[in-house]
Amino acid sequence: CETCSEEEAKYRCPRCMKYSCSLLCVKKHKLALSCNGVRDKTAFVSVNEFTDLNLLSDYRFLEDVGRTADAAARHPTVHSPTTKKLLYCLRNKARRCNIDLRTLPIGFTKRRENSTTFNCMEKKFYWHLKLVFPHCHAEYTLKGVPDDKTLADILKPYIDPVESDPVVCQRLKIYTVSPQSDVQILMKIENRKQNSIRYNELDASRSLLDNLKGKVIIEYPTLFVVLKTLKNDMVVLGQ
């Protein structure tokens, strides 16, 4: 025992690795070293000393983190009347614009991501928007996109050969070198069977609000930017 140096050690502290023989010595060593006796899950372990037990410990630690994050998402403040009132107002404003906006329950990824707001002074939506470029396997998330902005202007920083960002332009090169007439903007039609997925074609010259009218939106719009000349499995409604 490293506390009394008299009896044979029976216990070892998970935190400081000190040996103790009894409960009394355990309490003494905690008091003397200000040790709480709880194993430090984030303590450094060298590769040479890394064992299966350390791997299991790390796995359990990550599970604990996941449970804590999930519990935070389910906290009563998230379900407060204020939050519900804001969502109700957002859906109501969308309905007045002939948009069927639907929100998901707390815990869904799209619900957490969504940053769409409505400015009552300007009477304007600022949408959370996701752009998907299937031919390049690229996705971009935009926040605070005004509803009166045209789709052509929204896409300019991505596929315009002059105004687009050089890094983005290089990644989306197949789009920037193609003529603008080949670019097609699609949006998935919600509430259809899984084996019958269809898309609506949007008008790039019209505003985002005009394109969303008469459509069902779950949390926020996701726009698929495709090229007509390249074969894809996206069936546009009416084809």
Coordinates of C-alpha atoms in Angstrom, one line a residue:
C1 CA 0.0 0.0 0.0
E2 CA 1.4 3.4 -1.1
T3 CA -0.5 5.2 1.7
C4 CA 0.3 3.2 4.9
S5 CA 3.2 1.1 3.6
E6 CA 2.1 -1.7 5.9
E7 CA -0.6 -3.9 4.3
E8 CA -0.6 -5.7 1.0
A9 CA -2.2 -3.6 -1.7
K10 CA -5.6 -4.8 -2.9
Y11 CA -6.8 -1.8 -5.0
R12 CA -5.4 0.5 -7.6
C13 CA -6.8 4.0 -8.2
P14 CA -8.1 4.3 -11.9
R15 CA -6.9 7.9 -12.1
C16 CA -3.4 8.2 -10.4
M17 CA -2.6 4.4 -10.4
K18 CA -1.7 4.5 -6.7
Y19 CA -2.0 1.2 -4.8
S20 CA -4.2 1.0 -1.6
C21 CA -5.0 -1.7 0.8
S22 CA -8.3 -0.5 2.3
L23 CA -11.2 2.0 2.0
L24 CA -9.5 4.1 4.7
C25 CA -6.3 4.4 2.7
V26 CA -8.2 5.1 -0.5
K27 CA -9.9 8.0 1.2
K28 CA -6.5 9.3 2.6
H29 CA -4.8 9.2 -0.8
K30 CA -7.7 11.0 -2.4
L31 CA -7.5 13.7 0.2
A32 CA -3.7 14.0 0.1
L33 CA -3.4 14.1 -3.7
S34 CA -6.8 15.9 -4.4
C35 CA -7.6 12.8 -6.5
N36 CA -11.3 12.1 -7.4
G37 CA -10.6 8.5 -8.3
V38 CA -12.3 8.8 -11.7
R39 CA -10.3 7.5 -14.7
D40 CA -9.1 10.2 -17.1
K41 CA -10.7 9.0 -20.4
T42 CA -8.7 11.6 -22.4
A43 CA -5.3 10.8 -20.9
F44 CA -2.5 10.3 -23.5
V45 CA -1.5 6.7 -24.2
S46 CA 1.4 6.0 -26.4
V47 CA 1.1 3.6 -29.4
N48 CA 3.4 1.1 -27.7
E49 CA 1.2 0.9 -24.6
F50 CA -2.1 1.0 -26.5
T51 CA -4.1 -2.2 -25.9
D52 CA -7.5 -3.6 -26.6
L53 CA -8.7 -2.3 -23.3
N54 CA -7.7 1.2 -24.4
L55 CA -9.6 0.8 -27.7
L56 CA -12.7 -0.4 -25.8
S57 CA -12.4 2.5 -23.5
D58 CA -12.2 5.0 -26.4
Y59 CA -15.2 3.3 -28.0
R60 CA -17.3 3.7 -24.8
F61 CA -16.1 7.2 -24.4
L62 CA -17.4 8.1 -27.9
E63 CA -20.7 6.4 -27.1
D64 CA -21.1 8.5 -24.0
V65 CA -20.4 11.6 -26.1
G66 CA -23.1 10.5 -28.5
R67 CA -25.6 10.0 -25.8
T68 CA -24.8 13.4 -24.2
A69 CA -25.3 15.1 -27.6
D70 CA -28.6 13.3 -28.1
A71 CA -29.8 14.2 -24.6
A72 CA -29.0 17.9 -25.3
A73 CA -31.0 17.8 -28.5
R74 CA -34.0 16.4 -26.5
H75 CA -33.7 19.0 -23.8
P76 CA -37.0 20.7 -22.8
T77 CA -35.7 24.1 -24.0
V78 CA -35.5 22.8 -27.5
H79 CA -39.2 21.8 -27.3
S80 CA -40.2 25.1 -25.6
P81 CA -43.4 27.0 -26.7
T82 CA -41.2 29.7 -28.2
T83 CA -39.5 27.3 -30.6
K84 CA -42.8 25.8 -31.6
K85 CA -44.3 29.2 -32.1
L86 CA -41.5 30.3 -34.4
L87 CA -41.9 27.1 -36.5
Y88 CA -45.6 27.6 -36.7
C89 CA -45.1 31.2 -37.9
L90 CA -42.6 30.1 -40.4
R91 CA -44.9 27.4 -41.8
N92 CA -47.8 29.9 -41.8
K93 CA -45.8 32.6 -43.7
A94 CA -44.8 29.9 -46.3
R95 CA -48.4 28.8 -46.7
R96 CA -49.4 32.4 -47.6
C97 CA -46.8 32.3 -50.3
N98 CA -48.3 29.0 -51.6
I99 CA -45.4 26.9 -50.3
D100 CA -46.2 23.8 -48.3
L101 CA -43.3 23.9 -45.8
R102 CA -43.0 20.9 -43.5
T103 CA -40.7 20.5 -40.5
L104 CA -39.3 17.3 -39.0
P105 CA -39.3 16.3 -35.3
I106 CA -36.4 17.3 -33.1
G107 CA -33.4 15.0 -33.6
F108 CA -33.4 14.8 -37.4
T109 CA -30.4 16.1 -39.1
K110 CA -32.3 18.4 -41.4
R111 CA -34.1 20.0 -38.5
R112 CA -30.8 20.8 -36.7
E113 CA -29.3 22.1 -39.9
N114 CA -32.1 24.3 -41.0
S115 CA -31.4 28.1 -40.6
T116 CA -34.3 29.4 -42.6
T117 CA -35.8 32.6 -41.2
F118 CA -38.5 35.1 -42.2
N119 CA -37.9 38.8 -41.9
C120 CA -41.2 40.5 -40.9
M121 CA -39.9 44.0 -41.7
E122 CA -38.9 43.1 -45.2
K123 CA -41.6 40.4 -45.6
K124 CA -39.0 38.2 -47.1
F125 CA -37.7 34.6 -46.5
Y126 CA -34.0 34.0 -46.0
W127 CA -33.6 30.4 -47.0
H128 CA -31.3 27.7 -45.9
L129 CA -30.3 26.1 -49.3
K130 CA -28.4 23.1 -50.4
L131 CA -26.8 22.8 -53.8
V132 CA -25.9 19.4 -55.1
F133 CA -23.7 18.9 -58.2
P134 CA -24.1 15.1 -59.0
H135 CA -21.6 15.0 -61.8
C136 CA -18.8 16.2 -59.6
H137 CA -20.1 14.6 -56.3
A138 CA -20.1 18.0 -54.7
E139 CA -22.5 19.6 -52.2
Y140 CA -22.6 23.2 -50.9
T141 CA -24.8 24.7 -48.2
L142 CA -25.9 28.3 -48.4
K143 CA -27.4 30.2 -45.5
G144 CA -29.6 33.4 -45.6
V145 CA -30.4 33.2 -49.3
P146 CA -33.1 35.9 -50.0
D147 CA -36.2 34.6 -51.7
D148 CA -36.1 37.3 -54.4
K149 CA -32.8 36.2 -55.7
T150 CA -32.8 34.4 -59.0
L151 CA -31.5 30.9 -59.4
A152 CA -29.0 32.1 -62.0
D153 CA -27.5 34.6 -59.5
I154 CA -27.4 31.9 -56.8
L155 CA -25.4 29.6 -59.1
K156 CA -23.0 32.3 -60.4
P157 CA -20.4 31.9 -57.6
Y158 CA -20.2 28.2 -58.5
I159 CA -20.5 27.6 -62.2
D160 CA -19.9 31.0 -63.8
P161 CA -16.6 30.8 -65.6
V162 CA -15.8 34.5 -64.7
E163 CA -17.4 35.2 -61.3
S164 CA -17.0 31.8 -59.6
D165 CA -14.4 31.1 -56.9
P166 CA -11.2 29.6 -58.5
V167 CA -11.2 26.6 -56.1
V168 CA -14.9 25.9 -56.6
C169 CA -14.5 26.5 -60.3
Q170 CA -11.8 23.9 -60.6
R171 CA -13.8 21.3 -58.7
L172 CA -16.9 22.0 -60.8
K173 CA -15.0 22.3 -64.1
I174 CA -17.4 20.1 -66.0
Y175 CA -20.1 22.7 -65.3
T176 CA -18.1 25.8 -66.0
V177 CA -16.9 24.6 -69.4
S178 CA -20.4 23.7 -70.5
P179 CA -22.7 26.2 -72.0
Q180 CA -25.3 27.7 -69.7
S181 CA -28.1 26.3 -71.9
D182 CA -27.1 22.8 -70.9
V183 CA -27.5 23.5 -67.1
Q184 CA -30.6 22.1 -65.7
I185 CA -31.9 22.8 -62.1
L186 CA -34.0 20.1 -60.5
M187 CA -35.8 19.7 -57.2
K188 CA -37.1 16.4 -55.9
I189 CA -40.8 16.0 -55.6
E190 CA -41.7 15.0 -52.0
N191 CA -44.3 12.5 -50.9
R192 CA -43.8 10.0 -53.7
K193 CA -43.1 6.3 -53.4
Q194 CA -39.4 5.3 -53.1
N195 CA -39.5 3.5 -56.4
S196 CA -41.2 6.4 -58.2
I197 CA -38.9 9.4 -57.6
R198 CA -39.5 12.4 -59.8
Y199 CA -38.1 15.9 -60.1
N200 CA -39.4 19.3 -61.0
E201 CA -37.4 21.4 -63.4
L202 CA -36.9 25.0 -62.1
D203 CA -36.5 28.2 -64.1
A204 CA -33.1 29.7 -63.5
S205 CA -34.3 33.2 -64.7
R206 CA -37.0 33.3 -62.0
S207 CA -36.6 34.1 -58.3
L208 CA -36.2 31.4 -55.7
L209 CA -39.7 32.2 -54.2
D210 CA -41.4 31.9 -57.6
N211 CA -39.7 28.5 -58.1
L212 CA -40.8 27.2 -54.7
K213 CA -44.5 28.2 -55.1
G214 CA -46.9 25.3 -55.3
K215 CA -44.3 22.8 -54.0
V216 CA -43.8 20.8 -50.9
I217 CA -40.6 21.6 -49.0
I218 CA -39.3 19.5 -46.1
E219 CA -37.3 21.8 -43.9
Y220 CA -35.3 23.5 -46.7
P221 CA -34.9 23.3 -50.5
T222 CA -32.3 21.0 -52.1
L223 CA -31.4 21.9 -55.7
F224 CA -29.8 19.4 -58.0
V225 CA -27.7 21.0 -60.8
V226 CA -27.3 18.7 -63.7
L227 CA -26.2 18.9 -67.3
K228 CA -28.6 17.8 -70.1
T229 CA -25.8 16.4 -72.2
L230 CA -24.8 13.9 -69.5
K231 CA -26.8 10.8 -68.8
N232 CA -28.4 10.7 -65.4
D233 CA -31.2 8.7 -63.8
M234 CA -33.2 11.8 -62.6
V235 CA -36.7 11.6 -64.3
V236 CA -38.3 15.1 -64.7
L237 CA -42.0 15.1 -64.1
G238 CA -43.8 15.1 -67.5
Q239 CA -41.1 13.1 -69.3

